[in-house]
Amino acid sequence: MRGQVETNRIEAIDVDQIGSTDGKPADTESARAEATRAKAQADIHRISRSELGAWGERCAERYLVGEGFHILARNWRTRGGELDLVAYDPSRFAVVGVEVKTRRAHGGCFPAGTPEEAITPAKLRRIRALLAQWVLTSGRHPRAIAVDAVAVAVCADRFSVRHLKDVQ
């Protein structure tokens, strides 16, 4: 597995996705930015697991698009399960099923395990089967298919995105 890590501060763009600011005017731009960061930090630790997962998927999508991927599908569902993202990676000429795992740290540790630990061999088998089904129903004929994982870890006022390619 090859991985890349990107660490970001939770900023206003993330607040817009998980809740609104309190609307109080700030005296200066820096005070407004600091208030927004504080609100984002508080909000990210209060939202539900499903909201956190959706937020993590948006972070992963932004990251992948920034890396040159083209998003083909989001939350594609069948009776057999769901693919978080289906993307095309032009560098590999591959349609990629992307599993996104988001976890928040409490006191510097991940009580439910790291995001990467949540991707089990059984889950990988299911993702591969779902991806094959997606390719058949999409009418696309890619040179290759692959499974990637994107782990989004939230700790205090920062989050990191780790992209693992060709997960086996």
Short mmCIF file of N, CA, C and O in Angstrom, two decimals, residues 1-2 92 119-125 128 145-149 164-168:
data_model
loop_
_atom_site.label_atom_id
_atom_site.label_comp_id
_atom_site.label_asym_id
_atom_site.label_seq_id
_atom_site.Cartn_x
_atom_site.Cartn_y
_atom_site.Cartn_z
N MET A 1 0.84 -1.18 0.00
CA MET A 1 0.00 0.00 0.00
C MET A 1 0.88 1.23 0.00
O MET A 1 1.81 1.33 0.77
N ARG A 2 0.54 2.15 -0.85
CA ARG A 2 1.21 3.44 -0.85
C ARG A 2 0.25 4.44 -0.24
O ARG A 2 -0.94 4.42 -0.51
N ARG A 92 -3.60 6.04 -13.31
CA ARG A 92 -3.61 4.57 -13.38
C ARG A 92 -4.55 4.06 -14.47
O ARG A 92 -4.67 2.86 -14.64
N ILE A 119 -10.98 -1.08 8.05
CA ILE A 119 -11.12 -1.69 6.73
C ILE A 119 -10.62 -3.12 6.81
O ILE A 119 -9.42 -3.38 6.77
N THR A 120 -11.55 -4.05 6.95
CA THR A 120 -11.21 -5.46 7.15
C THR A 120 -11.12 -6.19 5.81
O THR A 120 -11.61 -5.69 4.79
N PRO A 121 -10.52 -7.38 5.80
CA PRO A 121 -10.49 -8.19 4.57
C PRO A 121 -11.89 -8.46 4.02
O PRO A 121 -12.09 -8.42 2.80
N ALA A 122 -12.85 -8.74 4.88
CA ALA A 122 -14.22 -8.98 4.42
C ALA A 122 -14.80 -7.73 3.75
O ALA A 122 -15.47 -7.82 2.72
N LYS A 123 -14.52 -6.58 4.33
CA LYS A 123 -15.01 -5.32 3.74
C LYS A 123 -14.36 -5.10 2.38
O LYS A 123 -15.02 -4.69 1.42
N LEU A 124 -13.08 -5.40 2.24
CA LEU A 124 -12.40 -5.26 0.95
C LEU A 124 -13.01 -6.18 -0.10
O LEU A 124 -13.19 -5.77 -1.25
N ARG A 125 -13.32 -7.40 0.27
CA ARG A 125 -13.97 -8.33 -0.68
C ARG A 125 -15.31 -7.77 -1.14
O ARG A 125 -15.65 -7.82 -2.33
N ARG A 128 -14.74 -4.84 -3.56
CA ARG A 128 -14.34 -5.32 -4.89
C ARG A 128 -15.54 -5.85 -5.67
O ARG A 128 -15.69 -5.58 -6.87
N ILE A 145 -9.34 -1.76 -12.64
CA ILE A 145 -10.13 -1.33 -11.49
C ILE A 145 -9.22 -1.47 -10.27
O ILE A 145 -8.31 -2.29 -10.25
N ALA A 146 -9.49 -0.65 -9.27
CA ALA A 146 -8.67 -0.66 -8.06
C ALA A 146 -9.54 -0.28 -6.87
O ALA A 146 -10.61 0.30 -7.03
N VAL A 147 -9.05 -0.62 -5.70
CA VAL A 147 -9.71 -0.22 -4.46
C VAL A 147 -8.72 0.62 -3.67
O VAL A 147 -7.58 0.20 -3.43
N ASP A 148 -9.14 1.82 -3.32
CA ASP A 148 -8.35 2.72 -2.48
C ASP A 148 -9.13 2.95 -1.19
O ASP A 148 -10.34 2.74 -1.13
N ALA A 149 -8.41 3.40 -0.19
CA ALA A 149 -9.04 3.81 1.06
C ALA A 149 -8.56 5.21 1.38
O ALA A 149 -7.41 5.57 1.13
N LEU A 164 -4.66 5.71 0.80
CA LEU A 164 -3.99 4.43 0.58
C LEU A 164 -4.44 3.88 -0.76
O LEU A 164 -5.62 3.60 -0.96
N LYS A 165 -3.49 3.73 -1.67
CA LYS A 165 -3.81 3.25 -3.02
C LYS A 165 -3.64 1.74 -3.12
O LYS A 165 -2.79 1.17 -2.45
N ASP A 166 -4.48 1.15 -3.97
CA ASP A 166 -4.37 -0.29 -4.27
C ASP A 166 -4.35 -1.14 -2.99
O ASP A 166 -3.47 -1.96 -2.78
N VAL A 167 -5.37 -0.95 -2.19
CA VAL A 167 -5.48 -1.68 -0.92
C VAL A 167 -5.71 -3.15 -1.24
O VAL A 167 -6.56 -3.51 -2.05
N GLN A 168 -4.95 -4.01 -0.59
CA GLN A 168 -5.05 -5.46 -0.81
C GLN A 168 -5.65 -6.14 0.39
O GLN A 168 -5.32 -6.15 1.43
#
